Structure formats: structure tokens, C-alpha cells
Amino acid sequence: MTSVASSPESERGSPRWQALLELLSSMRFAISLLTIICIASVIGTVLKQNEPATNYVNQFGPFWAEFFTALKLNAVYSAWWFLLILAFLVLSTSLCIARNTPKILADLKTYKENIREQSLKAFHHKAEGHLNELPEAAAKRLGALLVTGGWKVKLQSRETPQGTGWMLAAKAGAANKIGYIAAHSAIVLVCVGGLLDGDLIVRAQMWFGGKAIYSGGGLIADVPEKHRLSERNPAFRGNLMVAEDTASSTAILSQSSGILLQELPFAIELKKFIVEYYSTGMPKLFASDIVIHDKATGEKKEARVEVNHPVSYKGIEIYQSSFDDGGSSVKLQAVPMTAATRSFEVDGTIGGITELSNGPEKMNLEFTGLRVINVENMSGNGAQGQGVDVRKVDLRSAIDQRMGAGHKTTQTKELRNVGPSVSYKLRDAAGQAREYNNYMLPVDAGDGVSVFLLGMRENPAEPYRYLRPPADENEKLDGFVRLRAALADPMLRERAVQRYARKAVDPQRPELTQQLAGSAARALGLFAGQEEVKGKKVAGLQALADFLEANVPEAERGRAGEMFVRILNGALLELDAVAREQAGVKPLPADKVQGFMSQSVLALSDAPFYPAPMAFLLKDFKQVQASVFQVARAPGKNVVYLGCFFLILGVFAMLYVRERRLWVWLAPQAGNPSDGSQVTLALSSNRKTLDVDREFDQLSARLLGRPEKNQ
């Protein structure tokens, strides 16, 4: 076979379309496309896809959020440029296959028996010898011997000055070239399957079928027809949420700027949702018992959908994706956080909204979530069992948390279910909202004091910050609320101050009573935020610190601070007793006094920063579960499976199958042809390995009668 290399002049004279064809079918072009696809896939894995625009603004800021949206990085796999790159990769690889397959097939058919004798001497693996047979008989015998070893053989006779010589050409490992075709075909099949199962068909319906993305709100039944895809849509992948004892037949396809609705040929009714948890609180199993109602025939089919065990019906796969709240009903109790509010109860449904009024101020209470199980690590892992200081920076703890399950640690965990929690939003008339998360039951964090966890955050990108008011002797929040209301009442503060001064001062020194009462009144007033410090009103322990900084020399602040805190604690204890007497409540039990008052000081100090006039505690609930299914019609799935099979076949063929070619030239013995044949042996392989050296030695020994070399 003769090949002629094209000169630079002939390339410059070729038409432009031929140059473009050369570029599209070149290996470097395909590798460049694969590199871009890999980078885009990494971005699509790291950056959450198809999230609301506000989430990107909150997490990355306005500039980067706009940058991601402009480049469609928030929806990489459905971006026009990603689909275009996939299409070009299919085209490039197909052209490469089309160009090289005829050459490969032609090469598979040829034995290259026309090679010259002198060329054999230039091979790396070559040998010469003598056989006591005539060339024709030796060629036929050696050919039969090679056939038994799996070689394909072709014989050719040639005339030489000494007589008739015979060329034996053999080949083995042709599957190596088939592996090339299979591997490249696999890339085409996988990309085609990805295009079929991606958004290409959905986008085609928007481009040519008049369909449009829906970005409004309201009920699904009210969405216009132009935002709905037909039941006959050949490819889609969407989500479907179904609450218990309800049915749905419309899936939601998330798009970068809204949604599309996909009608299904059947309705899914959720009879029961089952969820089991690990001791860590993570779901161990969640499954759905469903009934499929066929719209066309009315047939009913019962099935169970579990994770990794989907149900298939009419070519549509139903996967268990996740679970959510299906509209649980809750009863909340409003706990006053200021003296101007009163306690009341409100009923609602998760996902619903209730309007509230605070005098002239109007706000909406949005019920956003209910969690029945909250498993937390209550060990603390602190020294001597102390509670965790959430303000400290613990690098070792942070690293240990990220080392995974394979990292062994001596720290013990005390996992405990701390009970249900409810989350809600309070939205003002201007549309601004804060999100709250409150636990139903008081939690003992390990220091022997039960506290209620009242969480708040400004936006979803922030973690919750918790106010921790203590539970009273009845495991309720009434004691703290009563104490805070008393702190805001000047008359009760004065009564508490006088009682504290009388108890703390020796009756033999009555002149100190008024001095101590004045100091206690100043401490309570500062703590309650009733006095200005440095030109502004500040409450809590910060007010005491500012007062000391402004009025006490630095050298004496430590001792003065200890005295002030001691007076404050004593005055607050008497304030609690006064408030209980006024409400007709029994005094605080002696074993609860220290823990309750210590935690109350901290909570009262932080309470002025709580941004709402009331906190809503979960009083009762009736949970309704909902299952989130992923429904998909994926015609490209089988194409991708076929492509994966070809890829495995091709890779194994190219890596583990060696293409070898063998030539044996048998020429008559010079001077006396009847004395036998002069043999020249040569072997070539597409890879130089030790196996080739070993195989050549074995062939030389079998064909030429030489002893094998020691390996």
C-alpha cells in the first residue's frame, strides 16, 4: 500500500470547506471540545444549578450573580453553548470515524505480503536461519503451524535468480483497530444520548412549537396552555410533589428563568409515605406506597417506590427523589418579647399565610416548615463535660468535622432527638422578612439548665442565631416572660431593689441600705436599658460594661465589675420573687434558682436584640407527609448504555490487544537449491513491550528450530 503525503503547497491550494473539514475531524479539535465540556461539568457540579436568582445574589453578591446568569452557569447542562459544544463534538467525532474507518477496514483486509526482503532486515525484531526443506513446502508447513496459534496467514510466491521464493505474511490482534472504532463510536453515542435526554427537545418545542417558560405564581390548574408540554413529549425530566391521600398528574420542569409544566398520561396517588432514620438523624430509608391511575384506560396499579428502586409505567420512570411537608396543620402560641404585646394562639398550615397586627403595624406570618425529628450531638465535647462555647474558634474541631467517617476520634457523641421544631417568616408591609426557627421543647445543652431555642436569621444564606431563654420549673417559658416584663416595670424594679437592699445589709448598719439600694437601682436600670450611657441607650450586660468604662478608672474596673454583677444578680433574684408574688405563683424551687437565674441574665441581656415583638412556639401539630418524585422519559438512556458498552469494549481492545504482523521470507539456498531454504523472519507490533520480545523468541524457536532464550 502506497501513501502520498500532501505538500504545504497542495494544502494551501485546497478549498476552504476542505480545510474546515480537516479541522472538524481532527483529534486536537475533539480534545479541545472535551476539555471545555469537562470544565463546564465541574462548574455545574460545584455551582448549584437552577436555583432562584435571589439565592445566587445572597451567596455571591449582585455582580457574580449577574455574571453567572449571563453565561448560563446557573444552568450549565441546558445552556445553548453547552448543547452546541456537544453537537460539535458529535459532528467532529463522527467525521473522524468516517475518515478513518475505511482506512482501518482496508488495513484489516491486507496482509502486506508485498514487503521487500531488504525491508525485513530493518525491523527491530528480526532473525535468520536455515531449514532443510524447499521454500514451498516450508512455507505451507509454517503457515499451518501459525494458523494453529491463532494467526491469519497469506502465502505469496516470488521469482528470484536462485529460483522460486515464498513470502509468508501473517497477522494477529486485529481487534485493536476495532477498539479504535468502538471507543470513538461510544463518544458519539453517549453525546447523542445526552442530547436526547437533555433539554434539547424541550428547547426545540419552545423555539418551534410556541411553548414559553412560566415565571408567575398561582395554582397549577390556572397556568395557560402555552406553558404546558404534551403527554407525547418524547423526552423530559421533572419533579412531582404529592401529599398523602392526594394525587397529581402534572410534573414541574425547572428552567433558569421559571418553569414548564409536563402533563403525564397517568396520575400518581400517594397512599402512605414511610421514612426511617439513622441514630444521627439522617434518613435511612424513605419509600412511597402509590397508586398509578391511567388516564386513558382507568386502570389502577399499586406500587412502591424506593430510593434506587424506581417504578416504570408507559415508558416513564418514577424515582423517589426526596420528601417534604404536605401541608401539616400547626398551632402556635405567641410568646410576648416586649411588654406591649400579649400572648395568643394562631392556627395555620405549612405553606400558608396568616395576617397579624401590632397596633397600626401589619405583618404576615408565613408558615414555612415543620420538622418532627431533630437529632443533635449533645455531648459538648468540652472539658469536664462543659457546654460548647459557640463563640470560640476551634480549628481542630473544624478539621475533624470535615475528615469524614474514616477519621477516628476519641471524642464521644451523645446523639439525642430534641423534638419537633417549626420555622416561619414574619414579613412587614414593605415586604421585608426575617426567618425564624423555634423548637417545641426545652433542650438541656449539658449544663443542667433546660433552655428554649429561638432561632432567627436575616436571609437563607446565614445560619440561625439563637436566643436561649431558660425554662421554668414547669418546663415552660412563662417564668422568663414574667421576669422580662417585670424588668420593664419601674414599680416592680423599685420593690425588688428595696427588698434586696434590706436583705443584703446588716440591720446594725441601716445607713448602708440606701447606698446599696441606689447601686442596685442603677444596675437594674442600666440592665433594663432605661439609662443613657455615652449618649445612647444600651441594655443588657453591654450597658454595664459601657457604664464602667465611662465612669470607673481602668485599674478598678475589674473589682467594680464583679461588684456590679453581684448586685445585679441579687436584684434580679428579688425581681423574680416580686413578679411571682404579683402573679400568684409559687417561689422558684431552691434547686432551680442558680441555673434559672444564670441563664436568665444571659437571655435578658440578648433579648433586646430579638427583632420581633413576639416569638411563636409550637404548641400542637398534625403532620402530613409529601413525597417528591422525579419522573423521566429518557429515550437516550439505552443509547448511553450502548455507548458505555462500546467504550468498555474499545478501551479493553486498545489496551489489552496487541496488533502484531509477522513476515517469513523463504528463499532457495544459493548455489544448491535442493539443500533447503534460507529463512528471514521479522515481527512488528503497535506497542513495544516485554511481551513482544518474549513472543518473538518463542516464534523464532518454533519456526526456525532455535532454542528459546532464558527469560
Short mmCIF file of N, CA and C in Angstrom, two decimals, residues 270-339:
data_model
loop_
_atom_site.label_atom_id
_atom_site.label_comp_id
_atom_site.label_asym_id
_atom_site.label_seq_id
_atom_site.Cartn_x
_atom_site.Cartn_y
_atom_site.Cartn_z
N LEU A 270 -50.56 9.20 46.34
CA LEU A 270 -49.71 8.76 47.44
C LEU A 270 -50.59 8.25 48.57
N LYS A 271 -50.51 6.95 48.83
CA LYS A 271 -51.29 6.36 49.91
C LYS A 271 -50.58 6.52 51.25
N LYS A 272 -49.27 6.27 51.27
CA LYS A 272 -48.53 6.36 52.52
C LYS A 272 -47.06 6.62 52.23
N PHE A 273 -46.47 7.48 53.04
CA PHE A 273 -45.04 7.74 52.93
C PHE A 273 -44.35 7.17 54.16
N ILE A 274 -43.28 6.40 53.94
CA ILE A 274 -42.55 5.74 55.02
C ILE A 274 -41.14 6.31 55.07
N VAL A 275 -40.70 6.70 56.26
CA VAL A 275 -39.34 7.20 56.44
C VAL A 275 -38.77 6.61 57.72
N GLU A 276 -37.52 6.13 57.64
CA GLU A 276 -36.80 5.61 58.80
C GLU A 276 -35.48 6.38 58.90
N TYR A 277 -35.01 6.56 60.14
CA TYR A 277 -33.84 7.39 60.38
C TYR A 277 -32.72 6.58 61.02
N TYR A 278 -31.47 7.01 60.73
CA TYR A 278 -30.33 6.53 61.49
C TYR A 278 -30.29 7.23 62.84
N SER A 279 -29.39 6.78 63.71
CA SER A 279 -29.25 7.43 65.01
C SER A 279 -28.73 8.86 64.88
N THR A 280 -28.10 9.18 63.74
CA THR A 280 -27.60 10.53 63.50
C THR A 280 -28.69 11.48 63.06
N GLY A 281 -29.88 10.97 62.80
CA GLY A 281 -30.96 11.81 62.32
C GLY A 281 -31.07 11.86 60.82
N MET A 282 -30.12 11.24 60.11
CA MET A 282 -30.19 11.19 58.66
C MET A 282 -31.17 10.11 58.22
N PRO A 283 -31.90 10.36 57.13
CA PRO A 283 -32.86 9.35 56.67
C PRO A 283 -32.14 8.07 56.23
N LYS A 284 -32.60 6.94 56.74
CA LYS A 284 -32.06 5.64 56.36
C LYS A 284 -32.84 5.04 55.21
N LEU A 285 -34.13 5.26 55.21
CA LEU A 285 -34.99 4.72 54.17
C LEU A 285 -36.19 5.64 54.03
N PHE A 286 -36.50 6.02 52.80
CA PHE A 286 -37.81 6.62 52.58
C PHE A 286 -38.39 6.05 51.30
N ALA A 287 -39.64 5.67 51.41
CA ALA A 287 -40.34 4.99 50.33
C ALA A 287 -41.78 5.49 50.28
N SER A 288 -42.41 5.25 49.15
CA SER A 288 -43.78 5.71 48.93
C SER A 288 -44.63 4.57 48.39
N ASP A 289 -45.74 4.34 49.06
CA ASP A 289 -46.75 3.41 48.54
C ASP A 289 -47.72 4.23 47.69
N ILE A 290 -47.75 3.95 46.38
CA ILE A 290 -48.51 4.77 45.46
C ILE A 290 -49.52 3.92 44.69
N VAL A 291 -50.47 4.62 44.08
CA VAL A 291 -51.41 4.02 43.14
C VAL A 291 -51.35 4.84 41.86
N ILE A 292 -51.06 4.19 40.74
CA ILE A 292 -50.98 4.85 39.44
C ILE A 292 -52.34 4.72 38.76
N HIS A 293 -52.93 5.85 38.40
CA HIS A 293 -54.23 5.88 37.74
C HIS A 293 -54.02 6.24 36.26
N ASP A 294 -54.27 5.29 35.38
CA ASP A 294 -54.12 5.52 33.95
C ASP A 294 -55.27 6.39 33.45
N LYS A 295 -54.94 7.51 32.80
CA LYS A 295 -55.99 8.42 32.33
C LYS A 295 -56.79 7.83 31.18
N ALA A 296 -56.13 7.07 30.31
CA ALA A 296 -56.81 6.57 29.10
C ALA A 296 -57.70 5.38 29.41
N THR A 297 -57.24 4.46 30.22
CA THR A 297 -57.99 3.21 30.46
C THR A 297 -58.66 3.16 31.82
N GLY A 298 -58.28 4.05 32.74
CA GLY A 298 -58.82 3.98 34.09
C GLY A 298 -58.20 2.90 34.94
N GLU A 299 -57.20 2.22 34.44
CA GLU A 299 -56.55 1.14 35.18
C GLU A 299 -55.83 1.70 36.40
N LYS A 300 -55.82 0.93 37.49
CA LYS A 300 -55.12 1.28 38.71
C LYS A 300 -54.01 0.26 38.98
N LYS A 301 -52.85 0.77 39.28
CA LYS A 301 -51.72 -0.10 39.56
C LYS A 301 -51.06 0.34 40.86
N GLU A 302 -50.99 -0.57 41.83
CA GLU A 302 -50.33 -0.28 43.10
C GLU A 302 -48.84 -0.61 42.98
N ALA A 303 -48.01 0.23 43.60
CA ALA A 303 -46.57 0.02 43.53
C ALA A 303 -45.92 0.71 44.72
N ARG A 304 -44.68 0.33 44.97
CA ARG A 304 -43.87 1.00 46.00
C ARG A 304 -42.62 1.55 45.33
N VAL A 305 -42.36 2.83 45.57
CA VAL A 305 -41.18 3.50 45.01
C VAL A 305 -40.20 3.73 46.14
N GLU A 306 -38.97 3.24 45.97
CA GLU A 306 -37.92 3.45 46.95
C GLU A 306 -36.71 4.07 46.26
N VAL A 307 -35.81 4.57 47.07
CA VAL A 307 -34.56 5.10 46.52
C VAL A 307 -33.80 3.97 45.82
N ASN A 308 -33.37 4.21 44.60
CA ASN A 308 -32.66 3.23 43.76
C ASN A 308 -33.55 2.08 43.30
N HIS A 309 -34.86 2.18 43.54
CA HIS A 309 -35.80 1.16 43.06
C HIS A 309 -37.00 1.88 42.42
N PRO A 310 -36.81 2.41 41.22
CA PRO A 310 -37.89 3.16 40.58
C PRO A 310 -38.98 2.24 40.04
N VAL A 311 -40.09 2.85 39.68
CA VAL A 311 -41.21 2.15 39.05
C VAL A 311 -41.36 2.69 37.64
N SER A 312 -41.55 1.80 36.67
CA SER A 312 -41.71 2.20 35.28
C SER A 312 -43.14 1.95 34.83
N TYR A 313 -43.71 2.95 34.14
CA TYR A 313 -45.08 2.81 33.63
C TYR A 313 -45.18 3.61 32.34
N LYS A 314 -45.55 2.92 31.26
CA LYS A 314 -45.71 3.53 29.94
C LYS A 314 -44.45 4.29 29.50
N GLY A 315 -43.31 3.69 29.77
CA GLY A 315 -42.04 4.28 29.34
C GLY A 315 -41.56 5.43 30.18
N ILE A 316 -42.24 5.70 31.29
CA ILE A 316 -41.85 6.79 32.19
C ILE A 316 -41.37 6.18 33.50
N GLU A 317 -40.18 6.57 33.90
CA GLU A 317 -39.61 6.09 35.15
C GLU A 317 -40.02 7.03 36.29
N ILE A 318 -40.44 6.43 37.41
CA ILE A 318 -40.83 7.19 38.59
C ILE A 318 -39.80 6.90 39.67
N TYR A 319 -39.01 7.93 40.05
CA TYR A 319 -37.95 7.78 41.04
C TYR A 319 -38.38 8.45 42.35
N GLN A 320 -37.92 7.87 43.45
CA GLN A 320 -38.10 8.52 44.75
C GLN A 320 -36.97 9.52 44.93
N SER A 321 -37.30 10.80 44.89
CA SER A 321 -36.28 11.83 44.94
C SER A 321 -36.04 12.32 46.36
N SER A 322 -37.07 12.78 47.03
CA SER A 322 -36.94 13.28 48.39
C SER A 322 -38.32 13.33 49.02
N PHE A 323 -38.44 14.04 50.11
CA PHE A 323 -39.74 14.19 50.74
C PHE A 323 -39.85 15.60 51.32
N ASP A 324 -41.07 16.00 51.59
CA ASP A 324 -41.32 17.37 52.05
C ASP A 324 -42.57 17.36 52.91
N ASP A 325 -42.94 18.54 53.38
CA ASP A 325 -44.17 18.68 54.14
C ASP A 325 -45.33 18.81 53.16
N GLY A 326 -46.39 18.10 53.46
CA GLY A 326 -47.54 18.10 52.56
C GLY A 326 -48.68 18.97 53.02
N GLY A 327 -48.40 19.96 53.88
CA GLY A 327 -49.46 20.82 54.37
C GLY A 327 -49.89 20.47 55.78
N SER A 328 -48.91 20.24 56.66
CA SER A 328 -49.22 19.92 58.05
C SER A 328 -49.91 21.10 58.72
N SER A 329 -50.83 20.79 59.60
CA SER A 329 -51.51 21.84 60.37
C SER A 329 -50.79 22.02 61.69
N VAL A 330 -50.58 23.27 62.11
CA VAL A 330 -49.85 23.59 63.33
C VAL A 330 -50.65 24.60 64.15
N LYS A 331 -50.44 24.54 65.44
CA LYS A 331 -51.00 25.53 66.37
C LYS A 331 -49.82 26.16 67.09
N LEU A 332 -49.69 27.48 66.95
CA LEU A 332 -48.58 28.21 67.55
C LEU A 332 -49.09 29.11 68.67
N GLN A 333 -48.26 29.26 69.68
CA GLN A 333 -48.56 30.18 70.77
C GLN A 333 -47.59 31.35 70.70
N ALA A 334 -48.16 32.55 70.63
CA ALA A 334 -47.33 33.75 70.59
C ALA A 334 -46.87 34.10 71.99
N VAL A 335 -45.55 34.16 72.17
CA VAL A 335 -44.96 34.49 73.46
C VAL A 335 -44.47 35.93 73.40
N PRO A 336 -44.94 36.83 74.27
CA PRO A 336 -44.53 38.23 74.21
C PRO A 336 -43.03 38.39 74.46
N MET A 337 -42.37 39.16 73.63
CA MET A 337 -40.97 39.50 73.83
C MET A 337 -40.81 40.95 74.26
N THR A 338 -41.92 41.71 74.29
CA THR A 338 -41.93 43.08 74.81
C THR A 338 -43.15 43.22 75.71
N ALA A 339 -43.15 44.24 76.55
CA ALA A 339 -44.26 44.43 77.49
C ALA A 339 -45.53 44.87 76.78
#
